[in-house]
Short mmCIF file of C-alpha atoms in Angstrom, two decimals:
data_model
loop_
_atom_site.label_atom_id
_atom_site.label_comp_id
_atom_site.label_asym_id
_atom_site.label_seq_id
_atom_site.Cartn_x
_atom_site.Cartn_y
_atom_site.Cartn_z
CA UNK J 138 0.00 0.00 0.00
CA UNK J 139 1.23 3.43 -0.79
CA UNK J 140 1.16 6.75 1.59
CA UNK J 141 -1.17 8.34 -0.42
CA UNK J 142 -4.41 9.53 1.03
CA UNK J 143 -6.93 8.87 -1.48
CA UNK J 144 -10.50 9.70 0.76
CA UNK J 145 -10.01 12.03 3.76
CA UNK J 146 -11.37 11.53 7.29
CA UNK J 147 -14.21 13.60 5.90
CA UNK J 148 -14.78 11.16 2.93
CA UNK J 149 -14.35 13.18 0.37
CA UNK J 150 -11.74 12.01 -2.85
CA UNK J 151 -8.90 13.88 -3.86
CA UNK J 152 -11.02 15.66 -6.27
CA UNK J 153 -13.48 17.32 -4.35
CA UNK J 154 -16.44 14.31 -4.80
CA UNK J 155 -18.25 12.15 -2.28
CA UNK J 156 -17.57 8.21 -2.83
CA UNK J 157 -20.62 7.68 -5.12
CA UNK J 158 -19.92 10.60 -7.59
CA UNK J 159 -19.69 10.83 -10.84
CA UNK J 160 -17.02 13.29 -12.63
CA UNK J 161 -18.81 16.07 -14.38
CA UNK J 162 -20.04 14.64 -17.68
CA UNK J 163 -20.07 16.78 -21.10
CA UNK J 164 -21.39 14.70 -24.47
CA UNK J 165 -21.53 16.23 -28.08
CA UNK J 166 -23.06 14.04 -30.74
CA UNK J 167 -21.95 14.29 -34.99
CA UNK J 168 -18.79 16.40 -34.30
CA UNK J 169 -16.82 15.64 -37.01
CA UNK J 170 -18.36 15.98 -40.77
CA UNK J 171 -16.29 13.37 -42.50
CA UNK J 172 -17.66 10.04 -40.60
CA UNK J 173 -20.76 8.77 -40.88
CA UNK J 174 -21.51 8.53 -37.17
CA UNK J 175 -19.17 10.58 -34.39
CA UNK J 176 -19.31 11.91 -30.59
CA UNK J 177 -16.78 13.53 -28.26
CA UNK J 178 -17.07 13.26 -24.04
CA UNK J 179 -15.53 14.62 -21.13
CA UNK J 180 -15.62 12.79 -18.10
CA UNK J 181 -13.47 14.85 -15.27
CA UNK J 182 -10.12 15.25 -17.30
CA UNK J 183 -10.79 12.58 -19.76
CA UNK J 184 -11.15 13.80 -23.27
CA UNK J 185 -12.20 11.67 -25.88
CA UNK J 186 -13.59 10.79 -29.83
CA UNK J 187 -15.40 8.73 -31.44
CA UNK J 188 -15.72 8.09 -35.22
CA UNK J 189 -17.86 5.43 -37.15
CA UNK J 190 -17.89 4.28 -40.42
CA UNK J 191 -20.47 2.35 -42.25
CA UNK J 192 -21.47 -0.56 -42.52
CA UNK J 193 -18.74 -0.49 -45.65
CA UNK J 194 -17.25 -3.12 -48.16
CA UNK J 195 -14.93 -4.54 -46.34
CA UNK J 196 -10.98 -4.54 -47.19
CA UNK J 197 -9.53 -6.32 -47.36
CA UNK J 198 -12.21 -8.72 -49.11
CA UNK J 199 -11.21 -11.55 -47.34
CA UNK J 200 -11.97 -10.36 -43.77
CA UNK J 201 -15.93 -9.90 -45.10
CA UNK J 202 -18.09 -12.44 -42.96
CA UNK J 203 -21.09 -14.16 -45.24
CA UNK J 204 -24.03 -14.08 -42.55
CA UNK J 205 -22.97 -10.20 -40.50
CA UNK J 206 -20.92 -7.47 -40.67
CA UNK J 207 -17.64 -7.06 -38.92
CA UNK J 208 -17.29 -4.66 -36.30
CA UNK J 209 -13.97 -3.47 -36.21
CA UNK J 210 -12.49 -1.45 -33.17
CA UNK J 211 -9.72 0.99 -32.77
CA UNK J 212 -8.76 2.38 -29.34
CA UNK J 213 -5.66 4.76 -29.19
CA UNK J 214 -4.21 7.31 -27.29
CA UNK J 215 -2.67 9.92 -28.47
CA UNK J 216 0.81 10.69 -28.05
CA UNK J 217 -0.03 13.63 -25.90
CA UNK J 218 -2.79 12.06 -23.74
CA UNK J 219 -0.42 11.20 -20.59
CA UNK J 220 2.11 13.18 -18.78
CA UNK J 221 5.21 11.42 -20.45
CA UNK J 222 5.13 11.10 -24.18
CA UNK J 223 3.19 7.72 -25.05
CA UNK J 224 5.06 5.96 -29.04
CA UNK J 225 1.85 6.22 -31.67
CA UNK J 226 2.30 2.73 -32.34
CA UNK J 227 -0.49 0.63 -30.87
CA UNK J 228 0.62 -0.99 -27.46
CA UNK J 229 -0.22 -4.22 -26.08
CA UNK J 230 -2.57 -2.66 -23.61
CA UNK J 231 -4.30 -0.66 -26.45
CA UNK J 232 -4.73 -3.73 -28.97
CA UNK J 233 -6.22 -5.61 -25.85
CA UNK J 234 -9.26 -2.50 -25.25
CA UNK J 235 -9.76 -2.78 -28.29
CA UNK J 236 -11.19 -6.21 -28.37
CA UNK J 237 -12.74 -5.18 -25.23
CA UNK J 238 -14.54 -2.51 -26.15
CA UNK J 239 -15.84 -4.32 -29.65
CA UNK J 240 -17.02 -7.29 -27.40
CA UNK J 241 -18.98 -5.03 -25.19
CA UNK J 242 -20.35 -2.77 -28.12
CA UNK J 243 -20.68 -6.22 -30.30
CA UNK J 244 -24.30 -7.22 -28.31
CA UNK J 245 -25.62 -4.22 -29.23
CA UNK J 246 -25.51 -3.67 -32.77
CA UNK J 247 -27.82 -5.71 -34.94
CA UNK J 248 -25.01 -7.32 -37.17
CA UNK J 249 -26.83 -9.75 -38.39
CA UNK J 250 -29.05 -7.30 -41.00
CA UNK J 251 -25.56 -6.01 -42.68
CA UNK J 252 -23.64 -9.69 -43.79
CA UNK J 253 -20.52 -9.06 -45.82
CA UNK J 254 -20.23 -5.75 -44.03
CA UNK J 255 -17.79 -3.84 -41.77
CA UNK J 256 -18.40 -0.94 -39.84
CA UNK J 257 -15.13 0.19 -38.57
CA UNK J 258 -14.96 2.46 -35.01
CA UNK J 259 -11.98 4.61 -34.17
CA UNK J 260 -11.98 5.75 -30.43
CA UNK J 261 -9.00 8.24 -29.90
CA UNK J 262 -8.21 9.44 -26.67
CA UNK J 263 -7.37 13.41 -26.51
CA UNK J 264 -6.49 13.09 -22.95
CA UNK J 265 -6.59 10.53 -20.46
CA UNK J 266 -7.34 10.48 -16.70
CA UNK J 267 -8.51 6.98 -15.89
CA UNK J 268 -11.54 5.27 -16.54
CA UNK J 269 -10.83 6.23 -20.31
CA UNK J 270 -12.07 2.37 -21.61
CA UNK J 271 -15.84 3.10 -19.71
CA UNK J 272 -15.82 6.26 -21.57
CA UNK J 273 -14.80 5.09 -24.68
CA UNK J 274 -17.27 2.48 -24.68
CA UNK J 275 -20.07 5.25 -23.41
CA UNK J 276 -18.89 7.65 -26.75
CA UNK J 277 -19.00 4.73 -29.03
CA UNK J 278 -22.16 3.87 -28.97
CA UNK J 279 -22.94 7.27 -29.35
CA UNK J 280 -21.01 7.52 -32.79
CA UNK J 281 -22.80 4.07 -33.61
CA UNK J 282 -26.36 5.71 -32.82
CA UNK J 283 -25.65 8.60 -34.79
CA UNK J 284 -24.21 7.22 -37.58
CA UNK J 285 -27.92 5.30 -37.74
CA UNK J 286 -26.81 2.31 -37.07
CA UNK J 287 -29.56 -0.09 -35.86
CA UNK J 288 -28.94 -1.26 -32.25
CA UNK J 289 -30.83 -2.99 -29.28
CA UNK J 290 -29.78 -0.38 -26.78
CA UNK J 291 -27.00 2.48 -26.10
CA UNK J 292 -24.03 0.67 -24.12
CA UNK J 293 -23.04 2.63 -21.44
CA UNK J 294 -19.99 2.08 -19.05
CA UNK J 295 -19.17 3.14 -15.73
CA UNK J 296 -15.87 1.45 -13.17
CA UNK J 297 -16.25 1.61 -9.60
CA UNK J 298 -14.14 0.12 -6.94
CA UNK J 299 -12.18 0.86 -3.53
CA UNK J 300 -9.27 2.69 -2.63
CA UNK J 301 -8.73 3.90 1.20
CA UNK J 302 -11.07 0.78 2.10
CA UNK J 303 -14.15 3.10 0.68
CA UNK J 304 -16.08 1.86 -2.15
CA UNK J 305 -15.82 4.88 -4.84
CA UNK J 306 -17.50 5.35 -8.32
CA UNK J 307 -15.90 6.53 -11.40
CA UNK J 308 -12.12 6.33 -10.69
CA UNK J 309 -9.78 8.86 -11.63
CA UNK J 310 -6.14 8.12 -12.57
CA UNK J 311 -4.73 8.55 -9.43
CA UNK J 312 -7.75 6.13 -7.75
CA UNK J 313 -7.07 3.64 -10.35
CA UNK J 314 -3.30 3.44 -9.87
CA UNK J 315 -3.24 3.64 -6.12
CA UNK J 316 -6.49 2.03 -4.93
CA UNK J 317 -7.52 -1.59 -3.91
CA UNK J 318 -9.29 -2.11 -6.71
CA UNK J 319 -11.14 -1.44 -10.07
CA UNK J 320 -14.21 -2.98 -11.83
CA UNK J 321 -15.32 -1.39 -15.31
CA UNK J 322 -19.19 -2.43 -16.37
CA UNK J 323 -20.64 -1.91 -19.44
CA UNK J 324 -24.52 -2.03 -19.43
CA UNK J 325 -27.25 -1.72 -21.10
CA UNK J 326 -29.91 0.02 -19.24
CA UNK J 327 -33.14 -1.04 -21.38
CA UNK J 328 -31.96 -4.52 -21.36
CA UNK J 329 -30.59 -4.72 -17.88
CA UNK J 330 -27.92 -6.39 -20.32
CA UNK J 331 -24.18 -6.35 -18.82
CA UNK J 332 -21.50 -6.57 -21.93
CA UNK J 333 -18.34 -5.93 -20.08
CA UNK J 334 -17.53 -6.77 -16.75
CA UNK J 335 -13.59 -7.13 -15.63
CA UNK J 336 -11.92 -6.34 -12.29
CA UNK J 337 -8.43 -5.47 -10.95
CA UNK J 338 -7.01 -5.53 -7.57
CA UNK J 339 -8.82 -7.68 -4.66
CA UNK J 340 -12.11 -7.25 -3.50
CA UNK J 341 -14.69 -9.54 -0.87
CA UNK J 342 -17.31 -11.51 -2.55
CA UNK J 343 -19.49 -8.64 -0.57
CA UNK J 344 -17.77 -5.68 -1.50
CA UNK J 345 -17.75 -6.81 -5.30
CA UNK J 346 -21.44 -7.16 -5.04
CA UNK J 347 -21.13 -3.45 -3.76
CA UNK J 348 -18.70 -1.99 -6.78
CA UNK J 349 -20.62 -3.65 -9.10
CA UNK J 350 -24.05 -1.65 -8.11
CA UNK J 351 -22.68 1.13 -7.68
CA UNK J 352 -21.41 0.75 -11.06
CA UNK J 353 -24.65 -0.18 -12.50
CA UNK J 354 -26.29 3.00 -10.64
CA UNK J 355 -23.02 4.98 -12.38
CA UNK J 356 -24.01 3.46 -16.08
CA UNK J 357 -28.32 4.67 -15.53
CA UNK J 358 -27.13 8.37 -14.55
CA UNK J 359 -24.63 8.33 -17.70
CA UNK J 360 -27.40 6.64 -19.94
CA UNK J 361 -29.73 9.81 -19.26
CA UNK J 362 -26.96 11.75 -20.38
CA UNK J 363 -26.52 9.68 -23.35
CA UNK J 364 -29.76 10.42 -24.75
CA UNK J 365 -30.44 14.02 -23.57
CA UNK J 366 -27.20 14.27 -26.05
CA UNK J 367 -28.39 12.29 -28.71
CA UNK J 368 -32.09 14.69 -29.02
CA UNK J 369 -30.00 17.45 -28.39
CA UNK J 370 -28.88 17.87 -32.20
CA UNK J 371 -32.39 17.94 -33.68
CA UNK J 372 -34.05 19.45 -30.84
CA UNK J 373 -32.12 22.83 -31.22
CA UNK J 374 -33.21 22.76 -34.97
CA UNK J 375 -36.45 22.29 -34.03
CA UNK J 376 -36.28 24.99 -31.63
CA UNK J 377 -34.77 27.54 -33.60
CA UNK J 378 -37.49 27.10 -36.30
CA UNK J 379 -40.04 27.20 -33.82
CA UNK J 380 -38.52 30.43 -32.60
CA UNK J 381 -38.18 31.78 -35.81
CA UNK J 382 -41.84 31.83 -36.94
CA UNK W 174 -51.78 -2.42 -24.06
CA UNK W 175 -50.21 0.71 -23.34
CA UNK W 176 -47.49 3.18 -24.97
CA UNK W 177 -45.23 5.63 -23.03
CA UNK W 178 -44.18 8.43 -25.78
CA UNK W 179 -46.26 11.10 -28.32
CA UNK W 180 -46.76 10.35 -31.91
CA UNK W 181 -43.59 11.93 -33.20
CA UNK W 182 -41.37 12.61 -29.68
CA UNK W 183 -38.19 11.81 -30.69
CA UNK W 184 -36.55 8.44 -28.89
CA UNK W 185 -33.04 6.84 -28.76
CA UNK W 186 -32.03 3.26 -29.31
CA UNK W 187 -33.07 0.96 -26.44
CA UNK W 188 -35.99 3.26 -25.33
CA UNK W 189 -39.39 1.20 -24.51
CA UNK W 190 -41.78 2.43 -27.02
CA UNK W 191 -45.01 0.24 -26.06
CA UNK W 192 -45.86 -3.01 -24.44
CA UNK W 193 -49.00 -5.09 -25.39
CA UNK W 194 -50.49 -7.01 -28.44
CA UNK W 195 -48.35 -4.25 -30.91
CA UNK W 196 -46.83 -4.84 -34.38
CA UNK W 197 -43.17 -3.85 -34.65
CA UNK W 198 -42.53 -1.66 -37.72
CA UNK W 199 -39.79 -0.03 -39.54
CA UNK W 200 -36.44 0.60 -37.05
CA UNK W 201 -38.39 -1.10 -33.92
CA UNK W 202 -37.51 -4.44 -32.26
CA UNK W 203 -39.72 -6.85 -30.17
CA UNK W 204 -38.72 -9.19 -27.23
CA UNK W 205 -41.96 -10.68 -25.82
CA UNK W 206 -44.68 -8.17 -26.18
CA UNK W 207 -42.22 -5.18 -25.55
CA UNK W 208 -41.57 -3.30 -28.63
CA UNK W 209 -38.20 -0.91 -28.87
CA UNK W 210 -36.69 1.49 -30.81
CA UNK W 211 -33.58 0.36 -32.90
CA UNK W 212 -32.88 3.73 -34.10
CA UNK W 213 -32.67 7.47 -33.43
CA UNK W 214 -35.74 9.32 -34.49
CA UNK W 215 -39.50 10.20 -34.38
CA UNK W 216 -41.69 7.56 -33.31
CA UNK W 217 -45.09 7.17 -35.03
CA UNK W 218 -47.91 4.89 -33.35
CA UNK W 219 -50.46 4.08 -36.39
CA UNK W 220 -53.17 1.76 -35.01
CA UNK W 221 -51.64 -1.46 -33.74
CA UNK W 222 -48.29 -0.22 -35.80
CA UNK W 223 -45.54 0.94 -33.72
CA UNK W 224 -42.56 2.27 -35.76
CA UNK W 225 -39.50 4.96 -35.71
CA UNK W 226 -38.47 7.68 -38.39
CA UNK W 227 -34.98 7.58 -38.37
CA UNK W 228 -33.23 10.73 -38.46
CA UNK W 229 -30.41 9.09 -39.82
CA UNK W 230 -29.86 5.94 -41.82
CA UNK W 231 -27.68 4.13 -44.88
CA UNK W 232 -29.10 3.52 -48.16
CA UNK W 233 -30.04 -0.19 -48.28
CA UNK W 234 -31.15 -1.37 -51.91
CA UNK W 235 -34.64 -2.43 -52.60
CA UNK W 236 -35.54 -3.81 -55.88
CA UNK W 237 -37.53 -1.26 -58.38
CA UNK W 238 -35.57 1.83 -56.40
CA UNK W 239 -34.61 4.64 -58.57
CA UNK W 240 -30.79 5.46 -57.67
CA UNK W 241 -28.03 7.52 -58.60
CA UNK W 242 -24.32 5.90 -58.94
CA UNK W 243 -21.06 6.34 -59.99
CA UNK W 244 -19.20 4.16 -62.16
CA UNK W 245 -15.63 2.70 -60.20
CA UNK W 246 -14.90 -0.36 -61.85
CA UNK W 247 -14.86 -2.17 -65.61
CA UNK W 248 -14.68 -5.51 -67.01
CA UNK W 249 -15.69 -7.24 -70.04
CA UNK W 250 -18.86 -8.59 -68.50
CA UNK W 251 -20.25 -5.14 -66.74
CA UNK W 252 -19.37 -1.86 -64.23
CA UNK W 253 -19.43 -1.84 -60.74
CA UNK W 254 -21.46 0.59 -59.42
CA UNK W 255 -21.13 2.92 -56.02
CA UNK W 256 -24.38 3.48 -54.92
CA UNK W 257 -23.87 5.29 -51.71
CA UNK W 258 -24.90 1.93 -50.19
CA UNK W 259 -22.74 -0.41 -48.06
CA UNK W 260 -22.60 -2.74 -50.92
CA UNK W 261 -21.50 -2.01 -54.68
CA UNK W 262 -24.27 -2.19 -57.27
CA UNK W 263 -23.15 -4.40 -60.31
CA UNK W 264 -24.49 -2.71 -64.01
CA UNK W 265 -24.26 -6.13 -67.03
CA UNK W 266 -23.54 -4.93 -70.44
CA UNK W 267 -26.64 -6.52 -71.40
CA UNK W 268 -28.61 -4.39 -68.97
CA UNK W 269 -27.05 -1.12 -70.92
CA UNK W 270 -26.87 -2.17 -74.46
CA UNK W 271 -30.60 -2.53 -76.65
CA UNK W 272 -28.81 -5.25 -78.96
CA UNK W 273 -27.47 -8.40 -78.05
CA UNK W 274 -23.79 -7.67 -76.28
CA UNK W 275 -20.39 -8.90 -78.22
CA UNK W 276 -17.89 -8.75 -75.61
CA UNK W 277 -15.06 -8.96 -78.76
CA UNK W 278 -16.66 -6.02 -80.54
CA UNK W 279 -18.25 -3.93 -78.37
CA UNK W 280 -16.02 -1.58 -76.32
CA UNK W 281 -17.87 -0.77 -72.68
CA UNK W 282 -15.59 2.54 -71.92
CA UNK W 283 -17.45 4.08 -74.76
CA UNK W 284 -20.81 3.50 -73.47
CA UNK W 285 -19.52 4.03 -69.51
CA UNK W 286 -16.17 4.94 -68.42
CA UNK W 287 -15.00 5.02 -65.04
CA UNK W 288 -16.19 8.21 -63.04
CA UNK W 289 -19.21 9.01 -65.19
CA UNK W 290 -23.00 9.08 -63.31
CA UNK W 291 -25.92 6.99 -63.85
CA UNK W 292 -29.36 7.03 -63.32
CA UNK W 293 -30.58 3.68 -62.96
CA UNK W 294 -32.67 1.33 -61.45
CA UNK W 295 -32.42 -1.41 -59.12
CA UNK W 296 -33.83 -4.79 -61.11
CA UNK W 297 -32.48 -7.58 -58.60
CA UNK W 298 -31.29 -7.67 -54.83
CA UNK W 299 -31.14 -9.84 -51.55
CA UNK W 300 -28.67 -9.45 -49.06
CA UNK W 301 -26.69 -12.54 -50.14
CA UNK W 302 -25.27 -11.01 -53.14
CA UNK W 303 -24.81 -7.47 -54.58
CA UNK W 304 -27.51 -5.35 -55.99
CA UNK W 305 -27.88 -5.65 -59.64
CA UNK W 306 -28.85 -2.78 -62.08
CA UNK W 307 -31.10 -1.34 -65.07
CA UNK W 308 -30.22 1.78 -67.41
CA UNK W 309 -32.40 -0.07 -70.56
CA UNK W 310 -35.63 2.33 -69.70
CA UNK W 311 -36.76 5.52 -70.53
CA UNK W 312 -34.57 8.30 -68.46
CA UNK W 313 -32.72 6.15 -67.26
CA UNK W 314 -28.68 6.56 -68.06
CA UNK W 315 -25.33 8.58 -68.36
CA UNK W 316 -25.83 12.12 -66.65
CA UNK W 317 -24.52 14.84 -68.47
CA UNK W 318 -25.27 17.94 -67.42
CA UNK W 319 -26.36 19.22 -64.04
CA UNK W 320 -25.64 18.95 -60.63
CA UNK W 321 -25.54 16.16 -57.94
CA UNK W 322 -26.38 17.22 -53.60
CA UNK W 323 -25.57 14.47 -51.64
CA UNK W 324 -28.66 13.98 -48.59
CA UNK W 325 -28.90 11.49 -45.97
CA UNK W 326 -30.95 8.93 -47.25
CA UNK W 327 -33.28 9.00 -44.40
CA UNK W 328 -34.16 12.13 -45.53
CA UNK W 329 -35.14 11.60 -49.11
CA UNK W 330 -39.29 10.95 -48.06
CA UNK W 331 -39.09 14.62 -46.64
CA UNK W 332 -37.99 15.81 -50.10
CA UNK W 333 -40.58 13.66 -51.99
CA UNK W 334 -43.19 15.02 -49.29
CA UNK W 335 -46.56 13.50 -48.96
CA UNK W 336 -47.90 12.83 -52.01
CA UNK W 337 -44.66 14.57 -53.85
CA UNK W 338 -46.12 17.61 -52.75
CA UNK W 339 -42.65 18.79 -52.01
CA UNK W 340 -40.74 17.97 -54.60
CA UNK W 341 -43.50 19.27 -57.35
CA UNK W 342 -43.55 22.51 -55.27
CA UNK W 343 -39.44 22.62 -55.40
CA UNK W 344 -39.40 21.71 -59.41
CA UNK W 345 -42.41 24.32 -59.86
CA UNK W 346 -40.86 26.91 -57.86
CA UNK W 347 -37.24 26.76 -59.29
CA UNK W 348 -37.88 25.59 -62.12
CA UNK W 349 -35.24 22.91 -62.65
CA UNK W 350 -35.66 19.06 -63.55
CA UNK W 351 -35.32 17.42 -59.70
CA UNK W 352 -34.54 13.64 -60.09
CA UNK W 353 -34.46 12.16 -56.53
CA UNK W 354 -32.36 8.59 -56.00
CA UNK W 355 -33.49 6.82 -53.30
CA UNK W 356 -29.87 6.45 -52.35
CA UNK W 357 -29.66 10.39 -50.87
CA UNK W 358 -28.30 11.50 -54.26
CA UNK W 359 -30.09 14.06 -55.83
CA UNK W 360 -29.70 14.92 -59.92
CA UNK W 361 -30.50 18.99 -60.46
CA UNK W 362 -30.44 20.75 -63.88
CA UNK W 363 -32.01 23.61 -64.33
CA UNK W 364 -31.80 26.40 -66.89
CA UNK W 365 -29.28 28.47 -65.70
CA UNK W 366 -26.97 28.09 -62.88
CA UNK W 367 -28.91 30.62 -60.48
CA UNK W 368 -31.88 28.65 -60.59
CA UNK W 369 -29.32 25.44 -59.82
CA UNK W 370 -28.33 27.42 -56.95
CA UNK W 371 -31.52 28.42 -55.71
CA UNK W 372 -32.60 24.72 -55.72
CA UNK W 373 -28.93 22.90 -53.64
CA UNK W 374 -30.46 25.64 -51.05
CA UNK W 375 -33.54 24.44 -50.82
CA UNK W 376 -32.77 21.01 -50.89
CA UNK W 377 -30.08 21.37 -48.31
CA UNK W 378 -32.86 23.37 -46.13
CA UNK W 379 -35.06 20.43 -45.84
CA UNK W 380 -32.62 17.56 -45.18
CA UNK W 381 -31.77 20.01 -41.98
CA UNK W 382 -35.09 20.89 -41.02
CA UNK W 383 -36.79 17.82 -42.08
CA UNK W 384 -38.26 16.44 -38.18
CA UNK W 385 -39.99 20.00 -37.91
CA UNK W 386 -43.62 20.83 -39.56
CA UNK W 387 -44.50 23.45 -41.57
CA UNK W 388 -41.90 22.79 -43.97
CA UNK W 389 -43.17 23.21 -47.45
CA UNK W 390 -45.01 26.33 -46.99
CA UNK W 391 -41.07 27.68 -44.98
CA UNK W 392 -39.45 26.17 -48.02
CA UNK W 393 -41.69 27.85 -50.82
CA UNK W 394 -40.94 31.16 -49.09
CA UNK W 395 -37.60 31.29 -48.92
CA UNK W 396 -37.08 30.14 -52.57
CA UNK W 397 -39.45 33.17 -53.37
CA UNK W 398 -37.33 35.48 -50.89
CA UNK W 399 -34.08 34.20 -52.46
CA UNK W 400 -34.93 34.64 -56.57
CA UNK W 401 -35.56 38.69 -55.45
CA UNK W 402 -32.47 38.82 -53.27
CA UNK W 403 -30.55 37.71 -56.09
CA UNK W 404 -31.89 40.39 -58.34
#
């Protein structure tokens, strides 16, 4: 265990919030012209972009599946995401979200109506302060919706876990690095669905059952957010036409 | 039997749109007797029918559509065909041609070459193989003059209105020949390039206003404002 004090005596993290806070939330929806589908979030420091194409022909040919499409994932940080310069090239840590992050997205699309198909996601973090797979899997489906993509439900994902012996929502960097432990869901709300459930670090049987709620209660409050964001676009048309007669 | 949204609220993927003895339409899904939306968009509850508008979608190919492609590949048999559509539309020479084809005297750049546009029409599709196309009917073809907007596809019933009240207001009112693909590509020529102009606008107008009401009568009266601003 390290020195560092992580909740204070009052029970209150290093950045201000109680244990089951959330870090202030911001989502944009169809930022970028040149996808077909895109969506940008801050969560606390986090910074992050989401950009979908398709469903496309895929290439090369032989990767094309005969009964769905192929969803293919890209998580990366950029170089200037971290405090010490992180190489471009794709690390082992990055190629593994990646597959995590298409698994728990994979559920939700209907593949299925699309065969020979890819739709290909590129998740690039701006800047990262922990947590950055939950909210890259929370953005995603964002870009997926927008891009009109049929799917069950919006995934959302949320970690919670412990540090300082207090179970905590939504770790930071700091929380993540020096805490007990971490468990990322991804969820979908409609469904009462869970796509993605890992965990680092040690945890009781009854203190998992604890995280993982608290996670789940995260993912609903980030879900409303979700689709405020989503209406948001058309709504302000709508608005400003409404206005305007 | 019960729904939990107003005809035309707009809903997200995953939202509950009604629960009971419903039918699920267009961009809707049922589990059980739930029925939810699979889309963003308006949702529209028609009798028993529960389905979404989307506000966005990708042009999938339904046989007898009227589209608009480009020509990106050539071989002796046929073109290939980008239809703004996730798969490529294939065009047979005997599908262009009015005689009987003679792949060792007939040369198929001179009838299409790569990069040129096509009206055509969709003769032939299921999802297990590409889409297969028709130029061999009247206006069908080569486009040679004009210009091409690029809509979402989603938004091409908006532009045809009810009825085509829309679009016969838009080709009245500018006075250009509108040909509308179903793929969200849209063929304009009109006399002279202001009227051209005048028309993009217009068209552009609806596909970002098209989930609000009142449109045709806002649309007819800024075409009218425009033509005497320009003068």
């Amino acid at each position: 265990m390290s020195n560092v004090r992580l909740v204070d005596e009052n029970g209150i993290r290093t950045d201000g919030r109680r244990p089951d806070e959330l870090r202030p939330i911001r989502l944009e929806v169809g930022v970028l012209s040149n996808a077909d589908g895109s969506a940008y979030i801050e969560q606390g420091k986090n910074k992050i972009i989401a950009a979908v194409y398709g469903p496309r022909e895929v290439h090369p040919r032989h990767l094309a599946l005969p009964d769905r499409a192929l969803l293919r994932c890209r998580y990366h940080m950029a170089p200037f995401s971290v405090q010490e310069r992180k190489s471009p090239a794709p690390t082992r840590r990055e190629v593994e979200l990646s597959k995590v992050i298409r698994e728990a997205l994979e559920p939700a699309i209907f593949l299925e109506r699309f065969p020979r198909t890819s739709i290909d996601l590129f998740i690039e973090v701006l800047q990262a302060d922990g947590g950055t797979r939950a909210a890259g899997v929370t953005v995603a489906s964002l870009a997926l919706a927008d891009a009109g993509i049929p799917m069950r439900d919006l995934v959302v994902a949320c970690a919670a876990g412990k540090a300082d012996g207090y179970i905590i929502l939504d770790l930071n960097d700091i929380e993540d690095k020096e805490g007990e432990a971490d468990v990322p869901v991804a969820y979908m709300p409609s469904l009462n669905y869970v796509s993605l459930l890992q965990m680092d670090g040690q945890l009781t049987p009854e203190e998992f059952e604890q995280a993982f709620n608290l996670a789940l209660e995260g993912c609903r409050k980030i879900y409303e957010l979700q689709k405020q964001s989503l209406k948001a676009k058309y709504l302000a048309i709508k608005e400003a036409v409404e206005e305007a007669e | 039997m019960s729904t939990f949204y107003e005809n035309r609220e707009i809903v997200t993927p995953g939202d509950l749109l009604a629960e009971g003895y419903f039918n699920a339409g267009p961009n809707t899904y049922k589990i059980g007797s739930r029925i939810y939306a699979c889309k963003l968009g308006l949702v529209e509850y028609k009798g028993r029918l529960v389905s979404v508008v989307a506000l966005n979608t990708f042009y999938i190919p339904s046989v007898g559509d009227l589209v608009i492609g480009k020509i990106v590949e050539m071989d002796i048999h046929g073109w290939a065909v980008d239809i703004n559509s996730p798969y490529l539309a294939t065009l047979r020479a005997q599908d262009a041609l009015n005689r009987p084809y003679k792949p060792q005297k007939d040369d198929l750049s001179e009838i299409l070459d790569i990069g040129d546009l096509i009206q055509a029409k969709v003769i032939a599709y299921d999802r297990t193989r590409d889409p297969l196309l028709t130029i061999k009917e009247p206006g069908l073809g080569k486009i040679t003059h004009g210009q091409i907007v690029k809509v979402s596809p989603a938004k091409i019933p908006r532009i045809i209105g009810r009825k085509g009240s829309m679009i016969n207001m838009l080709k009245k009112e500018t006075r250009c020949n509108i040909t509308v693909g179903q793929n969200g590509l849209i063929h304009i020529y009109g006399r002279n390039p202001e009227d051209e102009r005048i028309a993009v606008l217009a068209i552009k107008k609806i596909e970002l206003e098209a989930h609000t009401s009142g449109l045709t009568d806002r649309i007819a009266e800024m075409i009218r404002k425009e033509r005497s601003g320009g003068r």
